[in-house]
CSV table of C-alpha atoms in Angstrom, one decimal:
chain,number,residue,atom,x,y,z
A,1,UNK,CA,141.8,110.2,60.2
A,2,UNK,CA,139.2,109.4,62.8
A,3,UNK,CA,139.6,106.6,65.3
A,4,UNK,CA,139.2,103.2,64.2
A,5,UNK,CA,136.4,102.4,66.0
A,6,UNK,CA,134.4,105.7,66.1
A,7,UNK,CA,134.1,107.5,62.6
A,8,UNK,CA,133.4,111.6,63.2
A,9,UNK,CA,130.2,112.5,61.9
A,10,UNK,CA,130.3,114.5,58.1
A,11,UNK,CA,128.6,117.3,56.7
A,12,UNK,CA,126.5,116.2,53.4
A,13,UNK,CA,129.4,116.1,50.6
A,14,UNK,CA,128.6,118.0,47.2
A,15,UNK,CA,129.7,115.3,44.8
A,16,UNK,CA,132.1,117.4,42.4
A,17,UNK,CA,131.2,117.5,38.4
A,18,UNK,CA,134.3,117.4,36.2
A,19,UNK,CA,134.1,119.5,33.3
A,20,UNK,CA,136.5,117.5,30.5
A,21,UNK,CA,138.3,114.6,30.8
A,22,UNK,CA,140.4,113.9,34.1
A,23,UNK,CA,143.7,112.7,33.4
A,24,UNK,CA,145.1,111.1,36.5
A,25,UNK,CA,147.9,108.7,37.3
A,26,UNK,CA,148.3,107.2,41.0
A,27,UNK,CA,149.2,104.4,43.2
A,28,UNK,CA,146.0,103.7,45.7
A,29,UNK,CA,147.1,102.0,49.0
A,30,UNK,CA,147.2,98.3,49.1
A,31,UNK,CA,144.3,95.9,49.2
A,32,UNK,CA,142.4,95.8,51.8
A,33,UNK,CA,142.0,91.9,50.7
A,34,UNK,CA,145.3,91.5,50.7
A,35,UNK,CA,145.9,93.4,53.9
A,36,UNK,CA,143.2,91.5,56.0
A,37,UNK,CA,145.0,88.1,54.5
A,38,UNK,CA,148.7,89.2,54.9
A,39,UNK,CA,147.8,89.9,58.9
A,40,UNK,CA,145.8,86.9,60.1
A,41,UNK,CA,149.0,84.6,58.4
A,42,UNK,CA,151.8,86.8,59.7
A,43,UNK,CA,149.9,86.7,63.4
A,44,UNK,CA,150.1,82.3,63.1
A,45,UNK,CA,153.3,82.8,61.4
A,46,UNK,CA,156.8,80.7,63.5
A,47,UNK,CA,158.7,83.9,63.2
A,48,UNK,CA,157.9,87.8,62.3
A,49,UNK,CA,156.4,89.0,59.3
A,50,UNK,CA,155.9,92.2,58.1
A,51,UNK,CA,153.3,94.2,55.0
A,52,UNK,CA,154.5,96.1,53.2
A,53,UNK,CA,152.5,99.0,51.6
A,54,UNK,CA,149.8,97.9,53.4
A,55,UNK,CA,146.0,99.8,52.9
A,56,UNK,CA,145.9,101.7,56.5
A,57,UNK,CA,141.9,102.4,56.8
A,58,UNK,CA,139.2,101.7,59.4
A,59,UNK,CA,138.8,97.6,58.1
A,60,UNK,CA,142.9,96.8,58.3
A,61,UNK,CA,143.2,98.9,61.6
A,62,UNK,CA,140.8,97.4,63.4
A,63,UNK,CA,141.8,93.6,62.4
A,64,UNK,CA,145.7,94.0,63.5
A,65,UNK,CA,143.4,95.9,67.1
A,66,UNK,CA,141.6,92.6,67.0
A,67,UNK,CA,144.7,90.1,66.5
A,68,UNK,CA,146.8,92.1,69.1
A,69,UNK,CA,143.9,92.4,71.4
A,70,UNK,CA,144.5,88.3,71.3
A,71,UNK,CA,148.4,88.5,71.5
A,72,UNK,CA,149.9,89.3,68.2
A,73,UNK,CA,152.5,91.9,68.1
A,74,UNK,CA,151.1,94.1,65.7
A,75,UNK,CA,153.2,97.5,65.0
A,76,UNK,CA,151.5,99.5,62.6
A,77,UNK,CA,153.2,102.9,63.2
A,78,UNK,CA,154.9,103.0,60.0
A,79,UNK,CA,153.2,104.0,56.6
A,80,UNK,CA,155.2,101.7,54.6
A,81,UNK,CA,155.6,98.3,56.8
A,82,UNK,CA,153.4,97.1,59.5
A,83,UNK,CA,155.8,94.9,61.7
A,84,UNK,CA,153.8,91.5,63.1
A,85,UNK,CA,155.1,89.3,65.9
A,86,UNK,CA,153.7,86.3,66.4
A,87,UNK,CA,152.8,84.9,70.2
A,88,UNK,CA,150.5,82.7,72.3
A,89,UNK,CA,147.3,83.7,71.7
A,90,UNK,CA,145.6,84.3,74.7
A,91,UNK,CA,141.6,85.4,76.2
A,92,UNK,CA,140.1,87.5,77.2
A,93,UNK,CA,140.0,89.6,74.9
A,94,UNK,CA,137.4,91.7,73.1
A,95,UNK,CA,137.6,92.3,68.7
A,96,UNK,CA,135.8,95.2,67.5
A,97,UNK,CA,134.8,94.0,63.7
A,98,UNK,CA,133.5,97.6,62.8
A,99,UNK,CA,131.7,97.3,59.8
A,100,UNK,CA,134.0,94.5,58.6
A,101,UNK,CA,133.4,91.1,56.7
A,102,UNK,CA,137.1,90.0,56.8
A,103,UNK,CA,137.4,90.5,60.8
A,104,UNK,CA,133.9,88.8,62.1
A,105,UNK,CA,134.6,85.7,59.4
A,106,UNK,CA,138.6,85.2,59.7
A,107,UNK,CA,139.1,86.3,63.0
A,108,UNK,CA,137.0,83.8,65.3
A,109,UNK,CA,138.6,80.4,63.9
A,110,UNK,CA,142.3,82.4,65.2
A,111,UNK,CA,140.2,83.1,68.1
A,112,UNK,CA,139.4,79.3,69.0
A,113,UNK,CA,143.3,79.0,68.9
A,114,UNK,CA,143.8,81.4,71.5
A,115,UNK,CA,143.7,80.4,75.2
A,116,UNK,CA,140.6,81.8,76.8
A,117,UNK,CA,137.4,83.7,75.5
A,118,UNK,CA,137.3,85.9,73.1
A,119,UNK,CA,134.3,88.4,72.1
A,120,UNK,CA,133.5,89.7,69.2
A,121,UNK,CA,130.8,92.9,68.2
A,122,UNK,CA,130.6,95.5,66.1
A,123,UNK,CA,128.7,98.6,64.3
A,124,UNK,CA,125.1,97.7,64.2
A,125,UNK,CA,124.3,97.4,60.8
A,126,UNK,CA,127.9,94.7,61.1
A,127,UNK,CA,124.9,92.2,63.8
A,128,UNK,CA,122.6,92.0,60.5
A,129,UNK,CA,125.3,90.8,58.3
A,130,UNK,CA,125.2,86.7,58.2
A,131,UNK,CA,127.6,84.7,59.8
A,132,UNK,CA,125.7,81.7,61.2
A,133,UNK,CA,127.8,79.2,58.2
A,134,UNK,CA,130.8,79.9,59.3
A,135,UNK,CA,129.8,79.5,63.1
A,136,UNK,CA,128.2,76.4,62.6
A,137,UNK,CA,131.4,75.2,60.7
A,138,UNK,CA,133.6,75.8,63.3
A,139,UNK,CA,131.2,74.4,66.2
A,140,UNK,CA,131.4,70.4,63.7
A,141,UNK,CA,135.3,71.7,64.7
A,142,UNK,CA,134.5,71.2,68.6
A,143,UNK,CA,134.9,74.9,68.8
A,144,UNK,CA,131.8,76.3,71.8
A,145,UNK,CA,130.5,79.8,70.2
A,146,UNK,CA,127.8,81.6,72.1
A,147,UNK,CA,126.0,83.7,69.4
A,148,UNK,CA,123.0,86.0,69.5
A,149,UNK,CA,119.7,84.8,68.9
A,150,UNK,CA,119.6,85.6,65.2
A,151,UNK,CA,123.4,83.6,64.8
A,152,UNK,CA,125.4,86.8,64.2
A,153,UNK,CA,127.4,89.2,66.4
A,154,UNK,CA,127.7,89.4,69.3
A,155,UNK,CA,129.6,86.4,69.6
A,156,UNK,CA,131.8,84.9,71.9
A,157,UNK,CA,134.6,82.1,71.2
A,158,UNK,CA,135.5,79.9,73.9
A,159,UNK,CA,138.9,79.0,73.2
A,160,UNK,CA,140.9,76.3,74.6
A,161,UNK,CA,144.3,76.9,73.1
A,162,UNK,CA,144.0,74.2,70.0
A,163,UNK,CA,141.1,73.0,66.9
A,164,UNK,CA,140.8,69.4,66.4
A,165,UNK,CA,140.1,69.8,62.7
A,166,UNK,CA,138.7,67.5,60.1
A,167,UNK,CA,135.8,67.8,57.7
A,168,UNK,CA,133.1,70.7,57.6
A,169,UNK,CA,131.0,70.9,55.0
A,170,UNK,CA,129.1,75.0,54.4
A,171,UNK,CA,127.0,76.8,52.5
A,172,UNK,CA,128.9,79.8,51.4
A,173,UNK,CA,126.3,81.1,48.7
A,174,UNK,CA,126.1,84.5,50.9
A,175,UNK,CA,129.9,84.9,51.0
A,176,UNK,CA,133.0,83.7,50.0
A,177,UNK,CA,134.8,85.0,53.4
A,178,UNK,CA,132.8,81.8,55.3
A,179,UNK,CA,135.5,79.5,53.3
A,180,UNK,CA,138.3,82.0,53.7
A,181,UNK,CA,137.8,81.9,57.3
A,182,UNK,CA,138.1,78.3,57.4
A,183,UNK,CA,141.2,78.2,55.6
A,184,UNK,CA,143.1,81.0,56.8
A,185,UNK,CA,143.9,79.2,60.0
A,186,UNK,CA,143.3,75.4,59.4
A,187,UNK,CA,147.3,74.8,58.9
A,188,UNK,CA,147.4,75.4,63.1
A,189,UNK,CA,144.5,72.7,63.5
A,190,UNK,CA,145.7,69.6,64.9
A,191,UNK,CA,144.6,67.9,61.8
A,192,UNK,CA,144.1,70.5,58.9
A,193,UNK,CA,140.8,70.9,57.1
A,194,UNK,CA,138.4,69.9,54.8
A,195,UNK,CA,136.2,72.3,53.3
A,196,UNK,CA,133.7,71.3,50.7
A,197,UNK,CA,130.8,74.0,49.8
A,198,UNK,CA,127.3,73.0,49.3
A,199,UNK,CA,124.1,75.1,48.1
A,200,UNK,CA,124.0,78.0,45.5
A,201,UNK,CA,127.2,79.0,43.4
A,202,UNK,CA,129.9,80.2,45.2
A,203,UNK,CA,130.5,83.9,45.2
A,204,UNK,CA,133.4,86.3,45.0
A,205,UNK,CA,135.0,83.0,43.9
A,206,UNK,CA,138.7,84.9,42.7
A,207,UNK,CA,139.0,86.2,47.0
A,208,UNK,CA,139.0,82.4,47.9
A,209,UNK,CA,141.8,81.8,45.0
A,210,UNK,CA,143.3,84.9,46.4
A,211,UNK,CA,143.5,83.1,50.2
A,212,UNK,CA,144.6,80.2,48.7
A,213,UNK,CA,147.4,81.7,46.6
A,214,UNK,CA,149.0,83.0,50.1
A,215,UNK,CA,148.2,80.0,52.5
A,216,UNK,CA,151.0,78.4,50.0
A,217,UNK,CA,153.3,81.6,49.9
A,218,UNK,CA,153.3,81.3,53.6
A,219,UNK,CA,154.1,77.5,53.1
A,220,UNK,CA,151.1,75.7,53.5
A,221,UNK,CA,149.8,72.6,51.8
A,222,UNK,CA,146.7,73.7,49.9
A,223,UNK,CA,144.4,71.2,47.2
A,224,UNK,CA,141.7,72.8,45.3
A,225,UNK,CA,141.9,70.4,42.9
A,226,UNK,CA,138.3,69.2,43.0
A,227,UNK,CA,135.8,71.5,42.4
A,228,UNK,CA,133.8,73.4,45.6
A,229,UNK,CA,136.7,71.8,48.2
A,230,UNK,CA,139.3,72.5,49.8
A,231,UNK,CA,142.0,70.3,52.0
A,232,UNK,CA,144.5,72.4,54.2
A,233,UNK,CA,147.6,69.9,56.0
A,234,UNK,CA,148.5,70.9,59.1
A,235,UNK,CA,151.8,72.5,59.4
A,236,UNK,CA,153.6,75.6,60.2
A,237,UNK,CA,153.1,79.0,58.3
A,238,UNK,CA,156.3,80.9,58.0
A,239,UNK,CA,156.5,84.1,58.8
A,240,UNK,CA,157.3,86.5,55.6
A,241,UNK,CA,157.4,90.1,54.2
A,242,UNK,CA,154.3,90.4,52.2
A,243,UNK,CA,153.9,93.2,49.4
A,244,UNK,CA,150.3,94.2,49.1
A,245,UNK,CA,149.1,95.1,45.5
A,246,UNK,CA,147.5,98.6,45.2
A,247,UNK,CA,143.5,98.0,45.5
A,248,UNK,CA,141.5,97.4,42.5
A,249,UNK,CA,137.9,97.4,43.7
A,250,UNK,CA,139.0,100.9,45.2
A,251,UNK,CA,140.9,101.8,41.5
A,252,UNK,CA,137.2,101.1,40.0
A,253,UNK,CA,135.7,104.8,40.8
A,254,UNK,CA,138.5,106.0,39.3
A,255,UNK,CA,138.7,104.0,35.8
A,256,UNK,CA,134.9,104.8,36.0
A,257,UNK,CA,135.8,108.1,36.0
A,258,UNK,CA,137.4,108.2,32.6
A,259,UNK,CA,135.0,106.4,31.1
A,260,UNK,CA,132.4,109.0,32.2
A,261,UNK,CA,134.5,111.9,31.3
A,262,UNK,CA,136.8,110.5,28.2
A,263,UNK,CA,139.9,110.7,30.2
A,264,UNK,CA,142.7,108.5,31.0
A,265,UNK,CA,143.5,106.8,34.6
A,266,UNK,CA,146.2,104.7,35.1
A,267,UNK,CA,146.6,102.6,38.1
A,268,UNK,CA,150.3,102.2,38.6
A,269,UNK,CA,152.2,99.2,40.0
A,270,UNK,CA,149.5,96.5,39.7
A,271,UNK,CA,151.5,93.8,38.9
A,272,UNK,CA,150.7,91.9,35.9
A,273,UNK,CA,150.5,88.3,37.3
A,274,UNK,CA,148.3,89.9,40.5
A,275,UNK,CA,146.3,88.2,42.6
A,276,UNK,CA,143.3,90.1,41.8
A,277,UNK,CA,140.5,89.6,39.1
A,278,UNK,CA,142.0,92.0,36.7
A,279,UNK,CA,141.2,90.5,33.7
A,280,UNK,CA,137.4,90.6,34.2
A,281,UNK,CA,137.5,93.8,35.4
A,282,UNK,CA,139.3,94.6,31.8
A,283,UNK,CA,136.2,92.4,30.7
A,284,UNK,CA,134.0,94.3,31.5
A,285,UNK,CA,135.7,97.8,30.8
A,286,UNK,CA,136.1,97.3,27.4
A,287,UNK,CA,132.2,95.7,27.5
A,288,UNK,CA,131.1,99.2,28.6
A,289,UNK,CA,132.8,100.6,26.1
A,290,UNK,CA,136.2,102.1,27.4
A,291,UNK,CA,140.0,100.7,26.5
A,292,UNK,CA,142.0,98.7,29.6
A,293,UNK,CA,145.9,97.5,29.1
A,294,UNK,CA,147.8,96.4,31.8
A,295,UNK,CA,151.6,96.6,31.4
A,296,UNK,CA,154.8,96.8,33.6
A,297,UNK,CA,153.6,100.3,34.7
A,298,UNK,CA,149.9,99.1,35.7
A,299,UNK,CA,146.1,99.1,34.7
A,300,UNK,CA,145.5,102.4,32.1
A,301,UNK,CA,141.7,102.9,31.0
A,302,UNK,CA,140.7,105.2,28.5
A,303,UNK,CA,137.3,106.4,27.9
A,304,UNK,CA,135.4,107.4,25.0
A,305,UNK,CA,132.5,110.0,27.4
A,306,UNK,CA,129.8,107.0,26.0
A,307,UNK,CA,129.2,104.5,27.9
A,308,UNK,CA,127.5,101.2,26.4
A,309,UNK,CA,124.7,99.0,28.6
A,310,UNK,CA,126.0,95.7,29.7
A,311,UNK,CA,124.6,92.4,30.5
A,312,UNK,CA,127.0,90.9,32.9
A,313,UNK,CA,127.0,88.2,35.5
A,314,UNK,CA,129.1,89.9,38.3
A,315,UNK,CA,129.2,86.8,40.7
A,316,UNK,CA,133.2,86.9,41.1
A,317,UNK,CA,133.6,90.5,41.3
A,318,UNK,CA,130.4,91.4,43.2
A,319,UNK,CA,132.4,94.5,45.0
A,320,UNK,CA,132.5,96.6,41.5
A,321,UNK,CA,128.1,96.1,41.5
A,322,UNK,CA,127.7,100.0,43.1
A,323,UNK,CA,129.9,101.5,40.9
A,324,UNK,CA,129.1,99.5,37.7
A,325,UNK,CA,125.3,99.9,38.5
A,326,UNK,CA,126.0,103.8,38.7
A,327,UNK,CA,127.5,103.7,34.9
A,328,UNK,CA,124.5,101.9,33.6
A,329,UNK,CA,122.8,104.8,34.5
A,330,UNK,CA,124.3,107.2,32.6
A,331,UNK,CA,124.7,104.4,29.8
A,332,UNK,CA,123.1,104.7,26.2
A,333,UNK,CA,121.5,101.9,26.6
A,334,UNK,CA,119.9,99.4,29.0
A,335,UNK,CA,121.8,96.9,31.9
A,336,UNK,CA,121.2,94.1,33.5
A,337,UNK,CA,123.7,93.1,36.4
A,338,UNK,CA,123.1,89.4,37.9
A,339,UNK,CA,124.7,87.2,40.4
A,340,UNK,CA,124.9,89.0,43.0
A,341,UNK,CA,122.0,87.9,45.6
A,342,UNK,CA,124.2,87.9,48.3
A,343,UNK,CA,125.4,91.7,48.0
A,344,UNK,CA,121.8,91.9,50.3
A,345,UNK,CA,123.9,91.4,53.0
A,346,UNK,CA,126.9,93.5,52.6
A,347,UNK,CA,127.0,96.8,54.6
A,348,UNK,CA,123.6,96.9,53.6
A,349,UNK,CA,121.2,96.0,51.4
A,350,UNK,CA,123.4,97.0,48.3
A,351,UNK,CA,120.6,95.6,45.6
A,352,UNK,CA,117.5,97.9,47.2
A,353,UNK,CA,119.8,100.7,48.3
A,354,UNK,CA,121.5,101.0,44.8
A,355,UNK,CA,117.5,100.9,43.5
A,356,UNK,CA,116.3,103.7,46.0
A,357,UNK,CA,119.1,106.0,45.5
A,358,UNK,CA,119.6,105.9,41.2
A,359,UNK,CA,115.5,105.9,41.0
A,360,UNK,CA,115.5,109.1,43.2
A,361,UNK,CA,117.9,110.5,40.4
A,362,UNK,CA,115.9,110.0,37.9
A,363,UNK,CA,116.8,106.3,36.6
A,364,UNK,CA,114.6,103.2,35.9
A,365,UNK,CA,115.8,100.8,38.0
A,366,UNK,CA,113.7,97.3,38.7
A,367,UNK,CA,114.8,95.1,41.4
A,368,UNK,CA,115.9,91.8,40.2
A,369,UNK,CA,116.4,88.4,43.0
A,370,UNK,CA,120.1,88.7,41.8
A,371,UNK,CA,120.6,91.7,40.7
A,372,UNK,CA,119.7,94.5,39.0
A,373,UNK,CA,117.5,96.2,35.7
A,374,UNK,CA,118.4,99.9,34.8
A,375,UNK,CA,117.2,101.8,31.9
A,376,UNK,CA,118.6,104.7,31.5
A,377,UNK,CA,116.6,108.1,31.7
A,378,UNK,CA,117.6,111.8,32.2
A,379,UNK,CA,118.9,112.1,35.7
A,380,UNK,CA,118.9,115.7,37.9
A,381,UNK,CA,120.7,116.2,41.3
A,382,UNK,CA,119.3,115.5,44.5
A,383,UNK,CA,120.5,113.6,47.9
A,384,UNK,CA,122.0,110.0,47.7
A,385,UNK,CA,121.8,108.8,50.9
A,386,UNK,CA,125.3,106.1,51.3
A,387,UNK,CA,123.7,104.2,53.9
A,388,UNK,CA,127.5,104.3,55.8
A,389,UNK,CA,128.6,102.1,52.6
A,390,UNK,CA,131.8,103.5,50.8
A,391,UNK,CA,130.6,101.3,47.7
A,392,UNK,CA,127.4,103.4,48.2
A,393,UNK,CA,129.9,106.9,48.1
A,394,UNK,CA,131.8,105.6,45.4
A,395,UNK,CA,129.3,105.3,43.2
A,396,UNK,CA,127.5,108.6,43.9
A,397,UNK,CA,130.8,110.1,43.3
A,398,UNK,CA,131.0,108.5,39.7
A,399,UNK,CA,127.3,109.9,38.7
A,400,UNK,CA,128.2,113.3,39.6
A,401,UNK,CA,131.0,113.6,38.0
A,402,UNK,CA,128.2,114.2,35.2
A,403,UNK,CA,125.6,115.3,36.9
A,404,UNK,CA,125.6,117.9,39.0
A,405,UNK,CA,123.7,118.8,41.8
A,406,UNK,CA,124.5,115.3,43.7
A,407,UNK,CA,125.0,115.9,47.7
A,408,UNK,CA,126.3,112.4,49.2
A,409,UNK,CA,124.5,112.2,52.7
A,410,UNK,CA,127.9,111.0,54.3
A,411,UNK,CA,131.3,110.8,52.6
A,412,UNK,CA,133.0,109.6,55.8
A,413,UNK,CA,132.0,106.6,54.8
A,414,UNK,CA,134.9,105.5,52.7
A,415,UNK,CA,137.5,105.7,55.1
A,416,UNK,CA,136.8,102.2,55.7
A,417,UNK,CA,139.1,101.6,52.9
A,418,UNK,CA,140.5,104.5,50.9
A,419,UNK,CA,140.1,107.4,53.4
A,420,UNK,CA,142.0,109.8,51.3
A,421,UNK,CA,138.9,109.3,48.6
A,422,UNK,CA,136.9,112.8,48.7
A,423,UNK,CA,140.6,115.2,48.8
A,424,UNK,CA,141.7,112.7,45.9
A,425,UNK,CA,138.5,112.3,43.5
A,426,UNK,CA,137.9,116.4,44.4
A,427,UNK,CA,141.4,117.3,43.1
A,428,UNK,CA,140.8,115.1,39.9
A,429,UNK,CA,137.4,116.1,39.4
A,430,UNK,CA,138.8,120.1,39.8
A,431,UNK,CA,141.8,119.3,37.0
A,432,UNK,CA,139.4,117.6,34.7
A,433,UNK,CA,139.8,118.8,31.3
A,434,UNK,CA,143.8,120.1,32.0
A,435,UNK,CA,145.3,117.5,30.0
A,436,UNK,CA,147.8,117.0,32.7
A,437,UNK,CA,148.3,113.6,34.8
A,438,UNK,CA,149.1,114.0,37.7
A,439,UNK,CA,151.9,112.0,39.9
């Protein structure tokens, strides 16, 4: 794999067409979610943690660089358990956020608990994404942040070893990780939080049940009681072994696949009570015309080689919007995907890029303010350009399964959190139609 912080460049990536059904069952690496979560609360831990089966890709390896650039013992040497140690965290130090939402919106509230400044920049297209929320919330805090003149990265954090706490109030309508970030270290501030969100829905709301499902695993005093708030006591996190579910954002291009292709993919070990939004992905599955059970053995979905045209509100599960836009292109019908304004400011522009790239195939697509209006037409191959997005890959991956002649401008891309993607889709897409799963 390349280094964290530089990704090789690619050659253009033929996307593979499958010619029957693939029939594939595997256990993806952890959750990058999950990963990003399990590391920030091991690092303010009272004693060592470890994660186990964690998702080892460009996002989790630079966040345990960024938390021991600030003092954390981080050993991630081993494939199955990433050892963390926590210690006084300490500046100067410098955090690399990639391309990553989770590092440059959970790391710099750990960074005002550190002793000394702390920097934080990034890729460029990572400067464009917003931030200024969060910032502002943690400067009503006490925290000093210099920022750049725009309110994003580069930033630095001034810290001074301790975070008053109290009451912020924040507009988190562009992303759920603004109130993640907040929480994630409030049970170290002198005097907790308060976190009530104002403005536009919330979205991605089932990642901030997710960080409050394991601020209390690691022992911390969480109320969500009333709706848009949140109240964090002060108090100490344990330090834990945290098992990390396999991913199912990154299981989507997958399940997608057997609905193109009338196939089977089963995701194995996804627990049934998991801390991801399984059943709307199910939802929305079956709404598009495939079958979806989850058992003791994981998520199975089943396609039929049609795929239905969906309405759908994808708000809380905004991440599946590339690969769910690419179905509704090869649907038989019609699609209208909503909710999801704020995907404008996700690696890129998701909503415009998603239009540019499935109109250049052939498709009808009409930019909506939230979303997205595709009607489906005959599509032929051509470039799709993935904008360094590995939603952008994914999806691009899933159309040509069925259509060939798709070359992916960069494949490298999806490293950031599944970099074994193109040697696993290529080897399904090649045993399509053998009628043999493989383990």
């Amino acid at each position: 794999m390349p280094e964290a912080n530089s990704p090789e460049p690619y050659e253009p990536w033929p996307a593979p067409t499958a010619a029957g059904g693939v029939h594939l069952s595997v256990r993806l690496p952890g959750s990058k979610s999950m990963t990003a979560r399990a590391l920030v609360l091991s690092a303010l831990g009272d004693t060592a943690g470890t994660v186990t089966r964690p998702l080892r890709a460009r996002d989790t390896v630079l966040m345990a660089a960024g938390l021991a650039a600030m003092g954390t013992g981080v050993d991630t040497t081993a494939t199955r358990q990433w050892q963390v140690r926590p210690a006084p965290l300490r500046g100067p130090a410098h955090v690399d956020v990639g391309l990553a939402g989770t590092i440059m919106r959970f790391l710099p509230a750990v960074a005002g608990l550190a002793d000394g400044p702390v920097t934080f920049a990034g890729d460029p297209a990572a400067h464009a994404r917003p931030l200024g929320p969060l910032l502002d919330g943690l400067r009503s805090l006490g925290l000093r942040i210099d920022a750049a003149p725009g309110g994003g990265l580069p930033i630095t954090v001034s810290g001074r070893g301790r975070i008053a706490g109290g009451e912020v109030t924040v507009d988190a309508s562009k992303s759920s990780q603004f109130v993640s970030g907040l929480l994630l270290a409030a049970p170290r501030f002198d005097r907790g939080i308060l976190v009530r969100h104002v403005g536009p829905p919330l979205p991605s709301a089932p990642h901030v049940r997710m960080t409050v499902r394991m601020l209390r695993a690691a022992g911390a005093t969480v109320d969500d009681v009333a709706a848009h708030t949140w109240r964090v006591e002060p108090g100490d996190l344990h330090g834990r072994d945290w098992p990390i579910e396999p991913d199912l954002s990154g299981a989507l291009p997958f399940f997608a696949a057997a609905l193109v292709t009338g196939g089977t993919v089963t995701l194995r070990d996804l627990p049934v009570e998991s801390a991801q939004p399984v059943a709307q992905l199910i939802g929305l599955i079956e709404r598009l015309g495939g079958q979806a059970t989850a058992g003791p053995d994981g998520l199975t979905v089943r396609g039929t080689g049609t795929i239905h045209g969906i309405d759908a509100d994808l708000r809380d599960v905004s991440e599946l919007t590339p690969v769910l836009a690419a179905l509704a292109a090869l649907a038989d019908a019609p699609s209208r995907l909503t909710g999801v304004a704020h995907i404008r400011g996700h690696e890129t522009d998701r909503i415009a890029a998603l239009a540019a790239e499935l109109g250049g195939l052939g498709a009808e697509v009409t930019e909506l303010p939230d979303g997205l209006q595709i009607d489906p037409k005959p599509l032929h191959g051509g470039p799709f350009r993935t904008y360094d997005d590995h939603r952008m890959a994914h999806a691009a991956a899933v159309l040509g399964l069925a259509v060939p002649g798709i070359t992916l401008t960069d494949v490298a891309c999806t490293s950031k959190t599944l970099p074994e993607f193109p040697a696993l889709w290529s080897t399904m897409a090649a045993d399509a139609g053998a009628g043999e799963a493989r383990r």
